[in-house]
PDB file of C-alpha atoms in Angstrom:
ATOM      1  CA  MET A   1     100.032  46.823  71.802  1.00 53.00           C
ATOM      2  CA  LYS A   2     101.228  49.683  69.910  1.00 59.00           C
ATOM      3  CA  SER A   3      97.674  51.774  69.972  1.00 61.00           C
ATOM      4  CA  TYR A   4      97.676  51.228  74.026  1.00 57.00           C
ATOM      5  CA  ILE A   5     101.429  52.525  74.054  1.00 62.00           C
ATOM      6  CA  LYS A   6     100.635  55.389  71.544  1.00 63.00           C
ATOM      7  CA  THR A   7      97.722  56.734  73.638  1.00 68.00           C
ATOM      8  CA  HIS A   8      99.676  56.070  77.164  1.00 73.00           C
ATOM      9  CA  ARG A   9     102.588  58.280  75.561  1.00 79.00           C
ATOM     10  CA  TYR A  10     100.113  61.091  74.626  1.00 79.00           C
ATOM     11  CA  LEU A  11      98.440  61.112  78.200  1.00 78.00           C
ATOM     12  CA  PHE A  12     101.728  61.561  79.596  1.00 79.00           C
ATOM     13  CA  ILE A  13     102.858  63.946  77.601  1.00 80.00           C
ATOM     14  CA  PHE A  14      99.435  66.079  78.289  1.00 80.00           C
ATOM     15  CA  ILE A  15      99.716  65.269  82.182  1.00 82.00           C
ATOM     16  CA  PHE A  16     103.435  66.518  81.904  1.00 77.00           C
ATOM     17  CA  THR A  17     102.475  69.787  80.254  1.00 80.00           C
ATOM     18  CA  VAL A  18      99.847  70.319  82.344  1.00 80.00           C
ATOM     19  CA  THR A  19     101.828  69.924  85.830  1.00 79.00           C
ATOM     20  CA  LEU A  20     104.801  71.970  84.483  1.00 70.00           C
ATOM     21  CA  THR A  21     102.291  74.694  82.953  1.00 72.00           C
ATOM     22  CA  TYR A  22     100.548  74.948  86.421  1.00 74.00           C
ATOM     23  CA  SER A  23     103.891  74.955  88.480  1.00 69.00           C
ATOM     24  CA  LEU A  24     105.608  77.641  86.361  1.00 66.00           C
ATOM     25  CA  SER A  25     102.118  79.925  86.725  1.00 67.00           C
ATOM     26  CA  ARG A  26     102.079  78.932  90.187  1.00 66.00           C
ATOM     27  CA  TYR A  27     105.600  79.652  91.278  1.00 67.00           C
ATOM     28  CA  TYR A  28     107.635  81.026  88.952  1.00 73.00           C
ATOM     29  CA  ILE A  29     106.022  83.497  86.458  1.00 86.00           C
ATOM     30  CA  GLN A  30     102.540  84.281  85.654  1.00 86.00           C
ATOM     31  CA  PHE A  31     101.151  86.052  82.839  1.00 88.00           C
ATOM     32  CA  THR A  32      98.172  88.539  83.855  1.00 90.00           C
ATOM     33  CA  LEU A  33      95.865  90.415  81.860  1.00 93.00           C
ATOM     34  CA  ILE A  34      95.987  94.311  82.555  1.00 94.00           C
ATOM     35  CA  GLN A  35      92.274  95.289  83.598  1.00 94.00           C
ATOM     36  CA  GLY A  36      91.551  99.022  83.531  1.00 94.00           C
ATOM     37  CA  ASP A  37      93.634 102.206  83.097  1.00 96.00           C
ATOM     38  CA  SER A  38      94.933 102.972  86.370  1.00 96.00           C
ATOM     39  CA  MET A  39      98.467 102.328  85.121  1.00 96.00           C
ATOM     40  CA  LEU A  40      98.499 104.661  82.058  1.00 94.00           C
ATOM     41  CA  PRO A  41     100.607 105.994  80.102  1.00 93.00           C
ATOM     42  CA  THR A  42     102.924 103.079  81.255  1.00 94.00           C
ATOM     43  CA  TYR A  43     100.099  99.891  80.790  1.00 96.00           C
ATOM     44  CA  HIS A  44      96.576 100.007  79.390  1.00 95.00           C
ATOM     45  CA  ASN A  45      93.985  98.351  79.607  1.00 96.00           C
ATOM     46  CA  MET A  46      94.140  94.660  78.136  1.00 96.00           C
ATOM     47  CA  GLN A  47      97.427  94.475  77.950  1.00 96.00           C
ATOM     48  CA  LEU A  48      99.204  90.803  78.886  1.00 95.00           C
ATOM     49  CA  VAL A  49     101.985  91.121  80.901  1.00 95.00           C
ATOM     50  CA  ILE A  50     104.658  88.832  82.641  1.00 92.00           C
ATOM     51  CA  THR A  51     105.340  88.554  86.297  1.00 94.00           C
ATOM     52  CA  ASP A  52     108.315  87.172  88.060  1.00 93.00           C
ATOM     53  CA  LYS A  53     106.707  85.670  91.567  1.00 92.00           C
ATOM     54  CA  LEU A  54     110.375  84.635  92.345  1.00 90.00           C
ATOM     55  CA  ARG A  55     111.235  88.512  93.439  1.00 82.00           C
ATOM     56  CA  THR A  56     110.646  89.347  96.792  1.00 85.00           C
ATOM     57  CA  ASP A  57     112.994  92.412  97.048  1.00 92.00           C
ATOM     58  CA  PHE A  58     111.263  95.423  95.645  1.00 96.00           C
ATOM     59  CA  THR A  59     112.249  98.759  95.153  1.00 97.00           C
ATOM     60  CA  TYR A  60     111.214 102.390  94.479  1.00 97.00           C
ATOM     61  CA  GLY A  61     109.424 102.336  90.509  1.00 96.00           C
ATOM     62  CA  ASP A  62     108.865  98.779  90.531  1.00 96.00           C
ATOM     63  CA  VAL A  63     105.312  97.769  89.016  1.00 97.00           C
ATOM     64  CA  ILE A  64     104.286  95.050  91.588  1.00 97.00           C
ATOM     65  CA  ILE A  65     100.537  92.890  91.522  1.00 96.00           C
ATOM     66  CA  PHE A  66      99.308  92.378  94.673  1.00 97.00           C
ATOM     67  CA  THR A  67      96.209  91.141  96.609  1.00 95.00           C
ATOM     68  CA  SER A  68      93.565  93.375  98.102  1.00 94.00           C
ATOM     69  CA  GLU A  69      91.492  91.888 100.707  1.00 90.00           C
ATOM     70  CA  ASN A  70      89.090  94.841 101.032  1.00 91.00           C
ATOM     71  CA  LEU A  71      88.556  94.971  97.326  1.00 90.00           C
ATOM     72  CA  HIS A  72      88.540  91.330  96.829  1.00 92.00           C
ATOM     73  CA  ALA A  73      90.504  91.886  93.958  1.00 93.00           C
ATOM     74  CA  THR A  74      94.461  91.821  92.565  1.00 94.00           C
ATOM     75  CA  LEU A  75      95.604  95.156  91.710  1.00 96.00           C
ATOM     76  CA  VAL A  76      99.010  96.422  89.784  1.00 97.00           C
ATOM     77  CA  LYS A  77     100.558  99.657  90.890  1.00 97.00           C
ATOM     78  CA  ARG A  78     103.963 101.054  91.224  1.00 97.00           C
ATOM     79  CA  VAL A  79     106.070 100.862  94.213  1.00 98.00           C
ATOM     80  CA  VAL A  80     106.877 104.474  95.522  1.00 98.00           C
ATOM     81  CA  ALA A  81     108.101 104.087  99.217  1.00 98.00           C
ATOM     82  CA  LEU A  82     109.713 101.326 100.950  1.00 98.00           C
ATOM     83  CA  PRO A  83     109.232  99.977 104.353  1.00 98.00           C
ATOM     84  CA  GLY A  84     110.604 102.586 106.915  1.00 98.00           C
ATOM     85  CA  ASP A  85     110.082 105.583 104.648  1.00 98.00           C
ATOM     86  CA  THR A  86     107.795 108.384 105.432  1.00 98.00           C
ATOM     87  CA  VAL A  87     105.350 109.163 102.470  1.00 98.00           C
ATOM     88  CA  GLU A  88     103.192 112.600 102.227  1.00 98.00           C
ATOM     89  CA  ILE A  89     101.478 114.470  99.025  1.00 98.00           C
ATOM     90  CA  GLN A  90     101.411 118.088  99.101  1.00 97.00           C
ATOM     91  CA  ASN A  91     100.417 120.423  96.472  1.00 96.00           C
ATOM     92  CA  GLY A  92     100.405 117.575  94.142  1.00 96.00           C
ATOM     93  CA  ILE A  93     103.919 116.378  94.422  1.00 96.00           C
ATOM     94  CA  LEU A  94     104.768 113.008  96.267  1.00 98.00           C
ATOM     95  CA  PHE A  95     107.216 113.063  99.013  1.00 98.00           C
ATOM     96  CA  VAL A  96     109.376 110.255 100.206  1.00 98.00           C
ATOM     97  CA  ASN A  97     111.501 111.207 103.286  1.00 98.00           C
ATOM     98  CA  ASN A  98     110.782 114.837 102.891  1.00 97.00           C
ATOM     99  CA  ILE A  99     112.363 114.747  99.238  1.00 97.00           C
ATOM    100  CA  PRO A 100     110.552 114.939  95.974  1.00 96.00           C
ATOM    101  CA  SER A 101     109.987 111.218  94.756  1.00 96.00           C
ATOM    102  CA  LYS A 102     111.889 110.612  91.068  1.00 94.00           C
ATOM    103  CA  THR A 103     109.091 107.592  90.925  1.00 94.00           C
ATOM    104  CA  GLN A 104     106.199 110.497  89.951  1.00 93.00           C
ATOM    105  CA  LEU A 105     105.706 111.029  86.617  1.00 86.00           C
ATOM    106  CA  LYS A 106     107.066 114.406  86.028  1.00 83.00           C
ATOM    107  CA  GLU A 107     104.162 115.910  84.062  1.00 85.00           C
ATOM    108  CA  TYR A 108     101.681 114.850  85.797  1.00 89.00           C
ATOM    109  CA  LYS A 109     100.247 116.462  89.643  1.00 94.00           C
ATOM    110  CA  ILE A 110      98.794 114.270  91.902  1.00 96.00           C
ATOM    111  CA  SER A 111      95.217 116.222  92.650  1.00 95.00           C
ATOM    112  CA  ASN A 112      93.939 114.159  95.487  1.00 96.00           C
ATOM    113  CA  PRO A 113      96.924 113.445  98.153  1.00 97.00           C
ATOM    114  CA  GLY A 114      94.138 111.088 100.131  1.00 97.00           C
ATOM    115  CA  ILE A 115      95.124 109.685 103.238  1.00 97.00           C
ATOM    116  CA  ALA A 116      98.987 110.886 102.463  1.00 98.00           C
ATOM    117  CA  ILE A 117      97.858 114.536 103.152  1.00 97.00           C
ATOM    118  CA  THR A 118      99.446 113.955 106.248  1.00 97.00           C
ATOM    119  CA  PRO A 119     102.931 111.993 106.465  1.00 98.00           C
ATOM    120  CA  ILE A 120     102.544 108.175 106.877  1.00 98.00           C
ATOM    121  CA  ILE A 121     105.697 105.992 108.261  1.00 98.00           C
ATOM    122  CA  LEU A 122     105.585 102.830 106.916  1.00 98.00           C
ATOM    123  CA  SER A 123     106.411  99.585 108.872  1.00 97.00           C
ATOM    124  CA  ASN A 124     108.969  97.493 108.598  1.00 96.00           C
ATOM    125  CA  ASP A 125     107.156  95.486 106.135  1.00 96.00           C
ATOM    126  CA  GLU A 126     104.500  98.127 104.220  1.00 98.00           C
ATOM    127  CA  TYR A 127     104.979  99.555 100.701  1.00 98.00           C
ATOM    128  CA  PHE A 128     103.076 102.475  99.327  1.00 98.00           C
ATOM    129  CA  VAL A 129     101.722 102.517  95.702  1.00 98.00           C
ATOM    130  CA  LEU A 130     100.413 104.541  93.486  1.00 98.00           C
ATOM    131  CA  GLY A 131      98.811 103.745  89.913  1.00 97.00           C
ATOM    132  CA  ASP A 132     100.433 106.079  87.056  1.00 96.00           C
ATOM    133  CA  ASN A 133      97.255 107.292  85.922  1.00 96.00           C
ATOM    134  CA  TYR A 134      96.878 109.366  89.478  1.00 96.00           C
ATOM    135  CA  GLU A 135      93.474 111.048  88.629  1.00 94.00           C
ATOM    136  CA  PHE A 136      91.970 107.578  88.013  1.00 94.00           C
ATOM    137  CA  SER A 137      93.898 104.936  89.951  1.00 95.00           C
ATOM    138  CA  LYS A 138      92.532 103.688  93.386  1.00 95.00           C
ATOM    139  CA  ASP A 139      95.946 103.090  95.626  1.00 97.00           C
ATOM    140  CA  SER A 140      97.467 103.555  98.730  1.00 98.00           C
ATOM    141  CA  ARG A 141      96.010 106.839  98.874  1.00 98.00           C
ATOM    142  CA  TYR A 142      92.474 105.461  99.667  1.00 97.00           C
ATOM    143  CA  LEU A 143      91.844 103.701 102.981  1.00 95.00           C
ATOM    144  CA  GLU A 144      90.291 100.391 101.511  1.00 95.00           C
ATOM    145  CA  ILE A 145      93.769  99.693 100.314  1.00 96.00           C
ATOM    146  CA  GLY A 146      96.112 101.979 101.983  1.00 96.00           C
ATOM    147  CA  CYS A 147      99.631 100.361 102.564  1.00 97.00           C
ATOM    148  CA  ILE A 148     100.267  97.242 101.007  1.00 97.00           C
ATOM    149  CA  LYS A 149     101.644  94.352 103.277  1.00 97.00           C
ATOM    150  CA  LYS A 150     104.638  92.436 101.899  1.00 96.00           C
ATOM    151  CA  SER A 151     102.782  89.212 102.030  1.00 96.00           C
ATOM    152  CA  ALA A 152     100.241  90.862  99.631  1.00 97.00           C
ATOM    153  CA  ILE A 153     102.575  91.037  97.149  1.00 97.00           C
ATOM    154  CA  LEU A 154     102.845  88.414  94.205  1.00 95.00           C
ATOM    155  CA  GLY A 155     105.416  89.185  92.056  1.00 95.00           C
ATOM    156  CA  LYS A 156     107.141  92.162  89.913  1.00 96.00           C
ATOM    157  CA  ILE A 157     106.173  92.683  86.246  1.00 95.00           C
ATOM    158  CA  ILE A 158     109.307  92.192  84.303  1.00 94.00           C
ATOM    159  CA  PHE A 159     107.884  92.079  80.599  1.00 92.00           C
ATOM    160  CA  PRO A 160     107.083  94.632  78.903  1.00 89.00           C
ATOM    161  CA  LYS A 161     109.487  96.600  80.883  1.00 79.00           C
ATOM    162  CA  ASN A 162     107.970  99.837  82.392  1.00 70.00           C
ATOM    163  CA  SER A 163     109.748 103.106  82.488  1.00 54.00           C
TER     164      SER A 163
END
């Protein structure tokens, strides 16, 4: 009888742990492995980060994780423009609402403006995102990704903190 109770206790602990881990990962926080170099120098290839999935208010400079239906992938990029903003890249400089953006890494120019060569006005549920490694990042400048709908955002990276 003791063996039966002991076995069930371990089974209960196992099921409880799996359920708790699943619930935390699904609804609250998630460990994510960065793949690729599009976020260098902030995050590097094969770096483990923690994502806050409860966060729904995103602002300039936040690094988010979102799904791209066109690429069938989950991507990590920095928010550089918010809903209602106007975005444009001219002469290597990112302009948000006709003002040079403070989110652009100052030591780097953006050589490929992509679709932001002309002004883009974001709708009330869209974000414009860039990878920190401008030369090697597939981001909102490309038609395959474009402006990110709020519904596609999975969360914000909270650890390690980005610059």
